[in-house]
Structure formats: structure tokens, C-alpha cells
Amino acid sequence: MEKELRLNTFQDLLYYFPYKHIDRTRLFYIHELTADMPFVQIKGEILSFEEKGVGRKRHLIAHFTDGKHVMDLVWFQSAAIKWARKQYHTGIIYIVFGRPTVFNGRINIAHPDIDPADSLSLSSMGLQPYYHTTERMKKSGMESRSIERFTKTLLEKLNGSTAVESQKAPMITVNETLPEWLIRRHALMPLGQSLRAMHYPLSADELRRATYRQKFEELFFIQLNIVRYTRARQQQSRGHIFRVVGNYFNTFYKEYLPFQLTGAQKRVIREIHKDLGCGRQMNRLLQGDVGSGKTLVALMTMLIALDNNYQACLMAPTEILAEQHAATFREFLKNMPVRVELLTGSVTGKRKRGPILEGVADGSVQILIGTHALIEDNVIFHNLGLAVIDEQHRFGVAQRGKLWKKNSIPPHILVMTATPIPRTLAMTLYGDLDVSVIDELPPGRKPIETLHFWEERSESLYRGIRQQVSLGRQIYVVYPLIKESEKIDLKNLEEGYALLCQTFPDMKISKVHGKMKPADKDAEMEKFASGETQILVATTVIEVGVNIPNASVMIIQNAERFGLAQLHQLRGRVGRGAEQSYCILVTKYQLSKETKNRIQTMCETNDGFEIAEADLRLRGPGDLEGTQQSGIAFDLHVANLARDGQLVQLARDTANYVLDNDPKQSLPGNAPMWRRLHELTKNQMDWSNIS
Ligand code: ADP
Ligand code: MG
């Protein structure tokens, strides 16, 4: 059992909570049963056995009576049949437990739990816990019931209700982990009671309150850790104070901004502006769906930096993106006296690099755009005040840190991401960042139409491709690329490419994948970007940020193999021009329920946040991209970031309150809480050392 469930200590067992409880206080009569009831129990005896069917249809029926009426108990599969015949007998009073169904007009229960009535004392069973066990454990006879016996014994000791203290097992005491005042303030159940009630609640209400306490505790310690860390960092890191909004910003805003800002853009700029003036280093995550206008917000934020005589830089994850950003910035700023330079790995040689590096060092380069090249040691800024990082998940925390070190006072940091993360998750994963959200698209966008095609329907797919290309549009065709099956994936891509070349001999088709040399890759991308080729066959290398407004169709092959977030990212590559855009999800015919759900979600909504919520529901937060490295400190057992959003907020507020009142972590009443936090963070370290 230890190996299978990682239950090494009494503590582990104590926190191994059941996944459900079933009310075993009430007995039903057969005439009361209907097929829509959950679990029920009936007292009675078996009248006779009967075997029916052959082969796979073979089953055993026990005719069971409560003294007035008769129902069937049924077993399928020969092992179960054999076992039931050996185990159960006529003429004994049993308590039968299971979920009733109706078959051929008769009530029956398949594979019921059966206990001799005299071995159960129902009144003391109350709400019976059900524990998860693994297949291996079940095979060796280790069922939920066995765990129940362990927890029962353990809790009896805890309660001190057994008179005899065992010599073998040490007595356990639980120390309250939350301060008295906090328990009172939020009317929480004390820890000892809640641990007992999680396993053996006296009522459904007690179970609910125990669960609440456990959830709160899990979320609270996560937030306490985050808030503590954030405050420590804020104290250390003073920030540049951008006092004025001056000529650069105002001139751009009044004279050259080619459109109205959306309400969301205005709000976010206000939020950022407030941060920039407060004397602390800004560390803000800017979230917004693809095309929501984050880049423009970044640009205007940079202009505020320039207004205060600071430099600004923007770091993009790829060269293509860096080049695109540079082009965009130069276009927006073409009528203003702002020096924008690009620094990437391809900007090589003393002659090209020298002047840029000099300009960065003497301050004449006001905006520097680039890739990782920006954080090389030879890039020395005169006075870097703001660093914008595009697409969070490609840069690790360490790289962010490196940017800070570029100046004695670290620059303000704005991280832009198009991967929408539900707020509660962001608060937990990126807890040290403040979050701004652009939740509104610029007006006039035509929503992308998303369609689902089976692999077999390639004829109509080809017709669609031909039609769009004849209208002058360009098309992406994306194949999955997963490390384990890289060979097969590349073969798929090559075959797909060959098939398209054969089907459309009159079209020019580009091909890009991760195994190509960067220079070749860029050359192919460039051909597509310039409109020389009409179709781009690619692996997910194009996922991030590429902006080709004329490309209006995104065809995703083997869409069943992509997660929701990734599908949405890919879809975001189209819909950037004025034309109606399409996203075509091509899948095989047989799909799991979850996959169908994902595809359906994609077809129904374009809203990134809705998709992120659905993703969180379907997969759970543990799977979300970046969860591992982002370091959510402790495992969640009871709480669920998708469902318990309000509690996350309460936990955050409470953590802030605690640190407001006990900034030195020295109030005696809070000591057990801080001790618990250290315990938890210590475990966290141990884990990371092991893995
Ligand atoms: P993101 O970086 O969030 O994906 P961008 O900043 O690249 O989005 O904006 C996408 C497109 O929308 C760009 O062509 C940009 O110029 C345009 N855009 C941005 N804000 C607005 C606005 N308020 N009104 C109209 N168009 C806008
Ligand atoms: Mg962008």
C-alpha cells in the first residue's frame, strides 16, 4: 500500500481523504426502489441462485427478498460468479448495498456489496467513506474497506477513545495549524475535528464544513507563501519612479495613434501607469487574447519610460517575432524622433552590432527589440527603465531575473502572454506577478469560424483550400509534433506535404519544422510571409505570435492530439485581417468523450478565457502548461482551482491581512501557522531535490 499510494506515515493516511461518502443509516424496501436512485441498502435473504446465458453473456442471478417483494442481484464475469457462489448462501440475513437499475422491467443491483446483517451495526456506520485504491491493490484484496479499517483505527487513537494504547503504534496528536483568531474570524472547523469529519462525518453538514476548512487551509498556505515572498521582494527592489506622462506618450496618443483604444486597453494602461509611479518595481503580467492589442499597450508603456528619460526593451521568444515587433514599432513611430533598434542572433559582425551596442550603452537607442540576445553580458544599457517580455512561457524565471540585474535599480517588468489563464490560476501560478487583463477585442473583427472535419472528408477540404487560395488567401496546415513520436509525426508532415503538392500542382507550398536549420526555417517562413507561397505546412513552430494577416485559414491535422490551449493559440494565427477566417480541426473518426468535448468547445467559442476555464475543468490545473516550472508550491488534495475560485480570493485576502498585521512573523499567536508554512516549504524543497 505504501508504494501504491505513497502513504508512508500516519500523517499521510490521515490526509488520505475519501472521494465520497454514502449514507448507510437508512434501509429501503424493494417496493420503494427506482432506477434513478443512488446507492441504497436493503435487508433480506437470498431465495435461490440461477445461472443464465453462455460465453460473454453468462451471468449469475440471486433472487433476493425483503420478505414482501423480490428483486435480482446480478454478477457478470466468471471470476465474480465463482466468488459470489462461494461467498453467499440462502437462508442468511444480509444487508445488500448497491445502485439499483431496471432490466426487463425488474429492479436489480449488479455486483452489490453484501454483508451478513449481524456483522453490521448500521446506526454506527453513518456516512461511510469510500477511498480510491489502485488496480494492483484491488488485486491483492486491498479495497476501500481495508483502508477504512486503517483510518478508523487511526482516528480512534486520535480521539483517545480507545482505552488500550497500542504498544506498536505511537499515539498521534494533531496540532492546530491556524491561529485561534483566524479560525474564529472565518468560522472554520478546528483541524482535529475536520480531519475526523473528513473520514467519518456525523452529518452531511459536518462533512461540508470539514471540507471547507481543508480547502481553505490548502489554498491559504499557498497564498501565504506567495504573499510573503512577494512582499520580501518588493521590499528589496525599489523601482524607478516614472513621474511624468510627457511628449512622447501624448504626441503619439493625440497625433499618431491610428485608432481609438479599446476600453480594456485604456484601463490596462491606467493600471500600469499607477505601478510605474509608486516607487516599487512593477512586475506585471499582461494577459489578453491573441489580437487584443497587447503590443500596442507595450509600446505606449515604453513611451512613458522614454518620457522619463529611460530606455525600454522588448524581448521576444523567436527571431521572427522580434523582427515583426521591430517592424511594427517602427511603423507606429515613423513620424516621431525615437530610435528603435533590433538585436537578434542574426544581427552579427562588428559593423552591424557595434553601433547598436554603443547606442544602447550611451542611451541614444531608446527602444531595443530582440531575442535572448538582449540578455547577453555585452549588452549594457545606459538606463534601462522598462523591460517587456513577450509570451511568458518561453522564458524562465531565471531569464527574467537576468534582465533585472542589468541595472542597480531593476527595470519595471511587463510580461505579455496570450495564453489566457483563469484569474484564480494566475493568482496561484504567477502569484508574484500582478495581473492586468485585456478582455475586449478591437472593434470590427470578424469572429473566426471553426469547423470540425473527419479525416475521410478530404475532398471537401481540398475544395475549400482551392477556393480560398483563388480568393488570394493563404493557408496554414499544422501537424502535431510530440517528442515521443517525433519520427512518426515528421513522417505524417512529409506525407501531408507530398499529398498537397500532388493535389495542388499549381500552388507553391512551404514547409517548416523543428528539425530544419534555423536559417532554412526562416527562409521558408519568409516566403510565406511575403506571399510567395500560398500554403505553409508546419509543425507547431508557428504557434507563437506570427502575424500574417493574409493567412485566413488554419487547418490543424490530428487536432485530437492538441490540448485546448494550444488549439486556441494556433487558431489565433488567423483572423488578423479583414477577411472571414476559418479554423479547420481535422480528426480521426473515433474520439474519446473528452476529446469530443474539446473539439466542441473550440467550435462553439472564440473566447480565450472561456476556453481556459473549460481547459481547467477538463484537465485540471496540474496539466496546464507551465505548471511544473512555475512552482505552485504544494499539492492540492481537496481544493480545486477551477471550482474554488472564491476561496482562492479569500485565501489571498487573508494572507495579505496576516502579513499586514504580522509583517515580522513574530506574533506568538501565529507561531504554529508559520511553523506549518516552513514545514510545507521544506517538503517542497525535498521534492525538488529528488526529482
Ligand atoms: P496582440 O499582441 O494582443 O496579439 P496586437 O497588439 O498585435 O495584439 O494587435 C493586433 C492588431 O490589432 C494589430 O494590427 C494592432 O495594430 C490592432 N489594434 C490594436 N489595438 C487596436 C484598437 N484599439 N483598435 C483597432 N485596432 C487595434
Ligand atoms: Mg502579439
XYZ file of C-alpha atoms and ligand atoms in Angstrom:
719
model
C 0.000 0.000 0.000
C 2.812 2.422 0.794
C 4.252 2.048 -2.648
C 0.984 2.346 -4.490
C -0.446 5.376 -2.769
C 2.629 6.953 -1.228
C 1.186 6.583 2.222
C 4.278 6.445 4.339
C 3.219 7.893 7.621
C 0.179 8.226 9.806
C 0.022 11.783 8.645
C -0.292 10.621 5.028
C -3.047 8.206 5.957
C -4.833 10.873 7.947
C -4.798 13.130 4.916
C -5.802 10.373 2.521
C -9.380 11.564 2.312
C -12.228 9.508 0.895
C -13.530 10.586 -2.510
C -17.129 10.151 -1.428
C -19.417 9.131 1.393
C -22.538 7.083 1.265
C -25.340 7.290 3.752
C -25.667 3.920 5.408
C -28.141 4.831 8.080
C -31.253 4.112 6.095
C -32.733 0.798 4.903
C -35.025 0.659 1.888
C -37.780 -1.738 0.917
C -37.745 -3.273 -2.519
C -41.058 -1.676 -3.488
C -39.518 1.773 -2.859
C -36.673 1.303 -5.318
C -36.497 3.092 -8.635
C -33.796 3.161 -11.263
C -32.809 6.757 -10.632
C -31.753 6.229 -7.023
C -28.129 6.477 -5.940
C -26.781 3.830 -3.611
C -29.328 2.067 -1.416
C -29.289 -0.759 1.056
C -31.896 -3.457 1.644
C -32.134 -6.085 4.346
C -33.279 -9.586 3.392
C -32.262 -13.034 2.216
C -31.396 -14.896 -0.948
C -34.116 -17.328 -2.034
C -32.249 -19.081 -4.847
C -29.484 -18.769 -7.435
C -29.842 -19.088 -11.169
C -27.250 -19.024 -13.949
C -28.169 -17.720 -17.368
C -26.523 -17.137 -20.729
C -23.314 -18.558 -22.137
C -19.921 -17.135 -23.007
C -19.734 -13.416 -22.602
C -23.428 -13.215 -21.770
C -23.116 -15.627 -18.871
C -24.372 -14.188 -15.591
C -25.490 -15.243 -12.154
C -28.756 -14.096 -10.612
C -29.613 -14.307 -6.933
C -33.328 -13.854 -6.209
C -33.414 -11.690 -3.124
C -36.387 -10.856 -0.916
C -37.047 -8.355 1.827
C -39.914 -10.546 2.996
C -42.528 -8.849 0.860
C -41.095 -8.425 -2.624
C -38.348 -9.961 -4.745
C -35.528 -8.393 -6.734
C -32.439 -9.662 -8.566
C -28.811 -9.419 -7.621
C -26.600 -9.976 -10.659
C -22.963 -10.896 -11.272
C -21.179 -10.953 -14.610
C -17.800 -12.498 -15.493
C -16.861 -15.961 -14.387
C -14.463 -14.915 -11.627
C -17.117 -12.778 -9.978
C -19.720 -15.507 -10.440
C -17.496 -18.107 -8.896
C -16.681 -15.835 -5.996
C -20.320 -14.903 -5.321
C -21.411 -18.531 -5.339
C -18.784 -19.383 -2.790
C -19.391 -16.347 -0.617
C -23.169 -16.020 -0.374
C -25.770 -18.513 0.706
C -29.509 -18.858 1.010
C -31.141 -18.544 4.387
C -28.810 -15.905 5.821
C -29.988 -12.368 6.564
C -27.844 -9.950 4.565
C -27.576 -6.271 4.032
C -27.239 -5.664 0.314
C -25.788 -2.428 -0.889
C -25.555 -1.004 -4.400
C -27.070 1.114 -7.132
C -30.458 -0.100 -8.385
C -31.195 -0.335 -12.099
C -34.137 -1.677 -14.070
C -33.660 -4.539 -16.504
C -36.571 -6.191 -18.345
C -38.958 -4.396 -16.053
C -37.358 -5.831 -12.903
C -35.288 -3.997 -10.354
C -31.815 -5.389 -9.947
C -28.458 -4.500 -8.453
C -25.327 -5.578 -10.268
C -22.281 -6.598 -8.251
C -23.670 -5.454 -4.895
C -21.750 -5.186 -1.640
C -23.167 -7.813 0.687
C -22.589 -8.201 4.397
C -24.251 -10.501 6.896
C -26.718 -8.303 8.768
C -25.427 -9.283 12.173
C -21.899 -8.108 11.340
C -23.004 -4.567 10.599
C -24.275 -2.049 13.008
C -25.830 0.423 10.668
C -26.509 3.167 13.124
C -22.788 3.470 13.796
C -21.834 3.333 10.133
C -23.436 6.658 9.312
C -21.811 8.158 6.270
C -19.453 5.508 5.049
C -16.216 6.673 3.440
C -15.092 5.393 0.053
C -11.388 5.509 -0.708
C -9.642 5.290 -4.025
C -7.472 2.240 -4.432
C -5.340 1.248 -7.358
C -5.928 -1.792 -9.570
C -2.895 -3.516 -8.102
C -4.182 -3.009 -4.590
C -7.588 -4.361 -5.501
C -5.980 -7.482 -6.954
C -4.322 -8.187 -3.644
C -7.596 -7.757 -1.809
C -6.894 -4.207 -0.680
C -10.219 -2.493 -1.120
C -11.719 0.728 0.132
C -12.958 -1.254 3.111
C -9.430 -2.140 4.140
C -8.347 1.482 4.121
C -11.471 2.259 6.079
C -10.302 -0.121 8.790
C -6.938 1.637 8.960
C -8.359 5.120 9.156
C -10.912 4.051 11.718
C -8.230 2.668 13.997
C -6.068 5.713 13.479
C -8.876 8.119 14.274
C -9.949 6.210 17.334
C -6.447 6.743 18.636
C -6.592 10.367 17.721
C -9.786 10.821 19.624
C -8.340 8.954 22.528
C -11.484 6.889 22.525
C -9.784 3.525 22.711
C -8.801 2.673 26.213
C -5.848 0.470 25.362
C -2.910 2.271 23.932
C -1.155 0.068 21.474
C 2.493 -0.583 22.034
C 3.210 -0.790 18.367
C 1.666 2.383 17.004
C 2.613 5.660 18.626
C -0.118 7.969 19.792
C -0.792 10.778 17.390
C -1.655 14.292 18.274
C -2.677 16.897 15.757
C -1.564 20.404 16.413
C -3.777 23.139 15.133
C -2.080 24.843 12.183
C -4.135 28.036 12.029
C -4.197 30.742 14.686
C -7.137 30.987 17.019
C -8.217 34.404 15.697
C -8.270 33.199 12.118
C -10.389 30.182 12.944
C -12.853 32.431 14.728
C -12.813 35.099 12.030
C -13.779 32.670 9.283
C -15.797 30.303 11.470
C -13.556 27.411 10.488
C -13.769 23.965 11.965
C -10.784 23.122 14.210
C -8.200 20.927 12.499
C -8.649 17.862 14.699
C -12.383 17.796 14.210
C -12.130 18.405 10.499
C -9.677 15.553 9.995
C -12.028 13.167 11.758
C -15.027 14.541 9.905
C -13.355 14.250 6.504
C -13.351 10.495 7.077
C -16.251 9.933 9.464
C -18.614 12.894 9.394
C -21.590 12.846 11.706
C -23.740 14.542 9.103
C -23.568 15.876 5.580
C -23.296 19.352 7.022
C -20.340 18.465 9.175
C -18.639 16.973 6.128
C -19.264 20.157 4.174
C -17.733 22.291 6.915
C -14.770 19.965 7.270
C -14.163 20.108 3.535
C -14.338 23.869 3.614
C -11.734 24.009 6.353
C -9.397 21.693 4.446
C -9.794 23.582 1.198
C -9.225 26.883 2.888
C -6.126 25.600 4.578
C -4.597 24.284 1.354
C -5.233 27.468 -0.553
C -4.326 29.711 2.339
C -0.838 28.306 2.823
C -0.161 28.608 -0.898
C -1.206 32.233 -0.853
C 0.606 32.932 2.401
C 3.786 31.656 0.796
C 3.258 33.767 -2.315
C 2.376 36.935 -0.459
C 5.282 36.533 1.927
C 7.662 36.055 -0.976
C 6.230 38.941 -2.956
C 6.483 41.340 -0.052
C 10.056 40.366 0.647
C 10.893 41.004 -2.975
C 9.078 44.306 -3.024
C 10.975 45.490 -0.009
C 14.264 44.665 -1.601
C 13.513 46.033 -5.005
C 12.966 49.699 -5.253
C 11.681 50.782 -8.616
C 12.272 53.699 -10.902
C 9.660 56.351 -10.476
C 8.166 57.458 -13.760
C 6.742 60.776 -12.690
C 5.502 62.266 -15.897
C 3.466 61.324 -18.874
C 5.071 63.602 -21.400
C 5.598 64.449 -25.014
C 6.349 61.036 -26.422
C 3.236 59.484 -24.978
C 0.941 62.413 -25.571
C 2.098 63.152 -29.097
C 1.688 59.549 -30.087
C -1.683 59.327 -28.413
C -3.048 62.543 -29.885
C -1.414 62.643 -33.295
C -0.356 59.238 -34.494
C -2.462 56.557 -32.860
C -4.380 55.320 -35.891
C -7.450 54.164 -33.971
C -9.296 54.519 -30.689
C -8.013 52.452 -27.810
C -10.467 49.890 -26.571
C -11.852 50.378 -23.080
C -9.794 47.451 -21.866
C -6.585 48.892 -23.305
C -7.240 52.204 -21.566
C -7.903 50.510 -18.248
C -4.754 48.416 -18.502
C -2.606 51.429 -19.380
C -4.003 53.163 -16.297
C -3.153 50.143 -14.133
C 0.372 50.067 -15.482
C 0.808 53.799 -15.127
C -0.113 53.601 -11.471
C 2.519 50.910 -10.899
C 5.191 52.917 -12.629
C 4.819 55.861 -10.326
C 4.632 54.186 -6.953
C 8.324 53.674 -6.264
C 8.286 49.914 -6.315
C 9.388 47.742 -9.165
C 6.486 46.765 -11.384
C 6.160 43.072 -12.064
C 3.009 42.721 -14.075
C 1.504 40.064 -16.263
C -0.481 41.422 -19.200
C -2.957 38.880 -20.403
C -5.072 39.207 -23.459
C -6.285 37.008 -26.215
C -4.352 36.987 -29.455
C -5.106 40.165 -31.361
C -6.449 42.024 -28.351
C -3.831 44.735 -28.746
C -1.202 43.920 -26.140
C 1.664 45.035 -28.346
C 0.217 48.485 -28.586
C -0.146 48.689 -24.831
C 3.502 47.674 -24.540
C 4.502 50.377 -26.978
C 2.633 53.082 -25.116
C 4.085 51.908 -21.814
C 7.519 52.244 -23.366
C 6.739 55.780 -24.387
C 6.101 56.615 -20.739
C 9.562 55.239 -19.957
C 11.020 57.451 -22.694
C 9.168 60.445 -21.298
C 11.091 59.910 -18.073
C 14.427 59.598 -19.838
C 14.675 55.865 -19.525
C 15.291 53.221 -22.162
C 12.942 50.343 -22.806
C 13.428 46.919 -24.312
C 11.205 44.175 -25.628
C 12.266 40.571 -25.585
C 10.547 38.121 -27.940
C 10.910 34.350 -27.954
C 11.940 33.990 -31.615
C 13.794 35.996 -34.239
C 10.790 36.163 -36.496
C 8.729 37.671 -33.745
C 11.425 40.118 -32.760
C 11.684 41.274 -36.356
C 7.942 41.625 -36.603
C 7.784 43.665 -33.434
C 10.576 45.908 -34.650
C 8.769 46.473 -37.928
C 5.509 47.219 -36.118
C 7.180 49.652 -33.722
C 8.997 51.477 -36.485
C 5.786 51.797 -38.442
C 3.862 53.187 -35.459
C 6.686 55.569 -34.557
C 7.761 56.551 -38.044
C 6.819 60.187 -37.522
C 8.420 60.516 -34.136
C 12.052 61.062 -33.161
C 12.507 57.695 -31.462
C 15.419 55.418 -32.156
C 14.305 51.793 -32.331
C 16.883 49.061 -32.896
C 16.726 45.330 -33.402
C 19.197 42.962 -31.787
C 18.984 39.256 -32.556
C 21.385 36.411 -33.203
C 21.339 37.222 -36.913
C 22.479 40.770 -36.352
C 26.137 39.762 -36.466
C 29.516 41.263 -37.134
C 31.157 44.261 -35.510
C 29.932 46.630 -38.186
C 26.276 45.921 -37.575
C 26.339 45.139 -33.875
C 28.865 47.720 -32.812
C 26.794 50.849 -33.392
C 23.728 49.279 -31.814
C 25.600 48.247 -28.685
C 27.184 51.669 -28.477
C 23.819 53.344 -28.836
C 22.374 51.110 -26.128
C 25.271 51.989 -23.854
C 25.119 55.742 -24.412
C 21.344 55.907 -24.304
C 20.730 57.030 -27.866
C 18.953 53.747 -28.637
C 15.717 54.344 -26.803
C 13.882 51.158 -27.638
C 15.738 47.909 -28.144
C 13.877 44.933 -29.510
C 15.337 41.462 -29.674
C 15.562 37.871 -28.580
C 17.670 36.271 -25.880
C 20.477 38.303 -27.387
C 19.244 41.156 -25.189
C 20.402 39.484 -22.013
C 23.902 38.658 -23.181
C 26.546 40.153 -20.979
C 27.893 42.535 -23.604
C 24.552 44.333 -23.860
C 24.906 47.201 -21.429
C 22.087 49.676 -21.133
C 22.612 53.295 -20.282
C 19.471 53.451 -18.243
C 17.016 50.630 -18.717
C 13.705 51.525 -17.101
C 11.282 49.026 -18.571
C 11.561 45.535 -19.970
C 8.655 43.993 -21.824
C 8.707 40.240 -22.271
C 6.507 38.733 -24.937
C 4.973 35.311 -24.399
C 5.735 34.393 -20.850
C 6.026 30.651 -21.037
C 9.065 30.629 -23.291
C 11.145 32.477 -20.768
C 12.045 31.037 -17.424
C 12.067 32.969 -14.204
C 15.859 32.899 -14.252
C 15.945 34.833 -17.504
C 13.600 37.421 -16.138
C 15.958 37.775 -13.199
C 18.868 38.320 -15.536
C 17.151 41.335 -17.008
C 16.704 42.830 -13.562
C 20.382 42.665 -12.957
C 21.019 44.985 -15.859
C 20.676 47.935 -13.566
C 21.244 48.756 -9.926
C 17.587 49.559 -9.649
C 15.821 46.820 -11.603
C 13.689 47.854 -14.561
C 9.926 47.550 -14.427
C 8.832 44.290 -15.947
C 5.783 43.757 -18.116
C 5.171 40.207 -19.235
C 2.740 39.747 -22.098
C 1.022 36.457 -22.642
C -1.700 35.365 -24.993
C -2.201 32.129 -23.152
C -5.198 33.042 -21.122
C -5.122 31.778 -17.619
C -8.168 31.923 -15.402
C -7.679 34.509 -12.718
C -7.606 32.136 -9.799
C -4.973 30.080 -11.501
C -2.913 33.114 -12.410
C -3.070 34.237 -8.799
C -1.601 30.931 -7.796
C 0.837 30.176 -10.592
C 2.103 33.663 -11.182
C 1.339 34.739 -7.683
C 4.283 37.097 -7.517
C 3.057 38.988 -10.544
C 0.193 41.426 -10.629
C -2.202 40.715 -13.436
C -3.810 43.003 -15.986
C -6.314 41.628 -18.421
C -7.375 42.908 -21.838
C -10.744 41.264 -22.142
C -12.024 43.037 -25.205
C -11.063 42.804 -28.868
C -10.715 45.876 -31.106
C -13.981 46.537 -32.928
C -14.715 45.147 -36.378
C -13.058 41.784 -36.067
C -14.908 39.022 -37.808
C -15.051 36.050 -35.457
C -13.106 33.088 -36.769
C -15.355 30.281 -37.888
C -14.234 26.934 -36.550
C -15.248 23.691 -38.239
C -14.646 20.057 -37.453
C -13.764 17.661 -40.290
C -13.208 13.926 -40.216
C -10.022 12.760 -41.899
C -12.080 10.984 -44.521
C -13.678 14.125 -45.888
C -10.556 15.403 -47.629
C -12.405 16.132 -50.889
C -14.444 18.963 -49.422
C -11.386 20.141 -47.520
C -9.451 20.383 -50.785
C -12.320 22.264 -52.405
C -12.193 24.743 -49.543
C -8.430 25.197 -49.882
C -8.715 25.758 -53.621
C -11.479 28.288 -53.174
C -9.640 30.314 -50.518
C -6.412 30.348 -52.491
C -8.300 31.511 -55.583
C -9.557 34.415 -53.446
C -5.923 35.302 -52.774
C -5.784 33.954 -49.221
C -3.043 31.904 -47.622
C -3.362 28.745 -45.607
C -1.587 27.141 -42.682
C -1.597 23.373 -42.337
C -0.307 22.310 -38.931
C 0.800 18.887 -37.745
C 1.405 17.892 -34.147
C 4.910 17.248 -33.004
C 5.385 15.355 -29.821
C 8.771 14.217 -28.681
C 7.951 10.552 -28.131
C 6.631 10.014 -31.604
C 8.754 12.554 -33.404
C 9.612 10.180 -36.240
C 6.004 9.307 -36.941
C 4.983 12.931 -36.662
C 7.563 14.078 -39.157
C 6.544 11.271 -41.481
C 2.941 12.500 -41.227
C 4.041 16.001 -42.057
C 6.166 14.898 -45.010
C 3.348 12.734 -46.344
C 0.857 15.526 -45.920
C 3.200 17.902 -47.685
C 3.714 15.466 -50.570
C -0.026 14.902 -50.857
C -0.736 18.621 -51.003
C 1.979 19.151 -53.644
C 0.410 16.364 -55.665
C -3.144 17.620 -55.204
C -2.318 21.244 -55.965
C 0.479 21.186 -58.550
C -0.294 24.785 -59.408
C 0.317 26.107 -55.905
C 3.519 26.965 -54.089
C 3.859 25.284 -50.728
C 6.298 25.984 -47.880
C 7.351 23.520 -45.234
C 8.692 24.282 -41.769
C 9.565 22.031 -38.867
C 11.812 21.973 -35.850
C 14.394 19.645 -37.356
C 15.355 22.227 -40.001
C 18.283 24.590 -39.676
C 17.118 27.929 -38.284
C 18.240 29.728 -41.428
C 16.262 27.381 -43.699
C 13.284 27.674 -41.413
C 13.375 31.454 -41.505
C 13.768 31.437 -45.285
C 10.661 29.280 -45.699
C 8.707 31.410 -43.238
C 9.782 34.480 -45.096
C 8.489 33.074 -48.388
C 5.110 32.523 -46.794
C 5.098 35.875 -45.031
C 5.847 37.682 -48.288
C 3.058 35.839 -50.083
C 5.362 33.926 -52.402
C 3.929 30.613 -51.200
C 0.240 30.053 -50.631
C 0.324 27.181 -48.192
C 2.545 26.655 -45.173
C 2.840 23.118 -43.895
C 4.333 23.229 -40.430
C 4.641 21.708 -37.020
C 3.706 23.804 -34.045
C 6.740 26.042 -34.525
C 4.298 28.643 -35.782
C 2.286 28.564 -32.602
C 3.656 31.723 -31.128
C 2.930 35.169 -32.402
C 3.463 35.063 -36.146
C 1.366 37.746 -37.763
C 0.432 37.227 -41.381
C -2.891 38.982 -41.906
C -3.454 37.488 -45.341
C -3.398 33.958 -43.959
C -7.042 33.295 -43.271
C -7.280 29.538 -42.933
C -5.750 27.382 -40.209
C -6.022 23.672 -40.826
C -4.998 21.588 -37.828
C -4.285 17.954 -38.604
C -4.704 15.345 -35.852
C -6.429 18.006 -33.832
C -7.344 15.338 -31.284
C -3.735 15.341 -30.155
C -3.640 19.001 -29.177
C -4.753 20.472 -25.905
C -7.325 23.233 -25.803
C -4.863 25.988 -25.009
C -2.673 25.000 -27.908
C -5.576 24.737 -30.347
C -6.669 28.200 -29.350
C -3.155 29.567 -29.786
C -2.917 28.068 -33.234
C -6.300 29.427 -34.197
C -5.105 32.862 -33.142
C -2.707 32.879 -36.094
C -5.652 33.620 -38.376
C -8.388 36.210 -38.108
C -5.910 39.085 -38.189
C -7.035 40.597 -41.461
C -10.348 41.969 -42.592
C -11.413 38.734 -44.266
C -13.567 35.994 -42.840
C -11.149 33.452 -41.372
C -11.535 29.765 -40.777
C -10.049 27.216 -38.444
C -10.481 23.608 -39.548
C -9.952 20.887 -36.975
C -9.252 17.587 -38.688
C -9.537 14.477 -36.534
C -9.857 10.751 -36.885
C -13.338 9.341 -36.564
C -13.123 7.642 -33.201
C -12.745 10.154 -30.421
C -12.843 9.854 -26.678
C -15.533 11.735 -24.832
C -13.044 14.254 -23.529
C -11.632 14.912 -26.981
C -15.110 15.421 -28.434
C -15.685 17.883 -25.659
C -12.536 19.796 -26.531
C -13.333 19.944 -30.241
C -16.863 21.053 -29.462
C -15.631 23.790 -27.150
C -13.381 25.068 -29.919
C -16.234 25.084 -32.426
C -18.529 26.898 -30.014
C -16.403 29.733 -28.698
C -13.595 32.080 -29.669
C -13.252 33.463 -26.180
C -9.847 32.582 -24.785
C -10.940 32.871 -21.201
C -13.903 30.606 -21.708
C -11.546 28.135 -23.310
C -9.096 28.413 -20.460
C -11.876 27.732 -17.965
C -13.019 24.731 -19.982
C -9.443 23.524 -20.144
C -9.094 23.828 -16.427
C -12.321 21.877 -15.959
C -11.432 19.159 -18.448
C -7.845 18.612 -17.497
C -7.412 20.023 -14.049
C -4.765 22.596 -13.281
C -1.982 20.080 -12.804
C -1.727 19.537 -16.518
C -1.719 23.098 -17.664
C 1.340 24.191 -19.500
C 3.976 25.632 -17.288
C 2.514 24.437 -14.026
C 5.589 22.477 -13.084
C 8.212 25.095 -13.561
C 6.054 27.889 -12.281
C 6.244 26.269 -8.913
C 2.842 26.031 -7.365
C 4.238 25.253 -4.008
C 2.118 22.476 -2.602
C -0.131 19.783 -3.931
C -3.833 20.365 -3.766
C -5.790 17.420 -2.455
C -9.177 18.848 -1.655
C -9.296 22.279 -3.196
C -9.667 22.746 -6.911
C -8.530 25.932 -8.572
C -11.203 25.613 -11.212
C -14.093 25.251 -8.800
C -12.905 27.103 -5.738
C -12.119 30.480 -7.229
C -13.841 32.419 -4.462
C -11.905 30.571 -1.818
C -8.668 31.371 -3.624
C -9.578 35.018 -3.344
C -10.466 34.690 0.331
C -7.196 32.877 0.955
C -5.285 35.640 -0.805
C -7.059 38.389 1.149
C -6.474 36.556 4.396
C -2.794 36.073 3.624
C -2.479 39.784 2.951
C -4.254 40.540 6.195
C -1.927 38.249 8.111
C 1.168 39.914 6.718
C -0.240 43.383 7.271
C -0.632 42.590 10.945
C 2.350 40.359 11.469
C 4.964 41.558 8.976
C 7.867 40.266 11.046
C 6.206 36.893 11.504
C 6.659 37.291 15.207
C 3.207 37.366 16.832
C 3.113 34.472 19.286
C -0.430 33.523 18.322
C 0.679 32.995 14.752
C 3.639 30.794 15.572
C 2.003 27.452 14.697
C 0.950 28.881 11.341
C 4.453 29.994 10.420
C 5.809 26.689 11.621
C 3.380 24.898 9.340
C 4.395 27.070 6.408
C 8.052 26.280 6.967
C 7.209 22.612 7.184
C 5.367 22.782 3.880
C 8.052 24.734 2.080
C 10.682 22.394 3.442
C 8.866 19.428 1.923
C 8.690 21.306 -1.306
C 12.452 21.661 -1.360
C 12.933 17.993 -0.628
C 10.699 17.104 -3.521
C 12.557 19.229 -5.973
C 15.834 17.752 -4.840
C 14.575 14.289 -5.528
C 13.106 14.960 -8.938
P -1.712 41.103 -29.513
O -0.287 41.486 -29.329
O -2.525 41.186 -28.277
O -1.863 39.768 -30.200
P -1.669 43.263 -31.297
O -1.218 44.346 -30.425
O -0.674 42.620 -32.206
O -2.385 42.143 -30.479
O -2.913 43.815 -32.117
C -3.467 43.092 -33.171
C -3.853 44.044 -34.272
O -4.880 44.915 -33.840
C -2.705 44.918 -34.690
O -2.744 45.036 -36.089
C -2.983 46.238 -33.989
O -2.468 47.310 -34.698
C -4.509 46.261 -33.983
N -5.068 47.023 -32.875
C -4.579 47.104 -31.615
N -5.380 47.869 -30.833
C -6.388 48.300 -31.622
C -7.529 49.139 -31.403
N -7.782 49.673 -30.219
N -8.356 49.354 -32.448
C -8.101 48.803 -33.645
N -7.051 48.005 -33.913
C -6.194 47.748 -32.930
Mg 1.207 39.766 -30.143
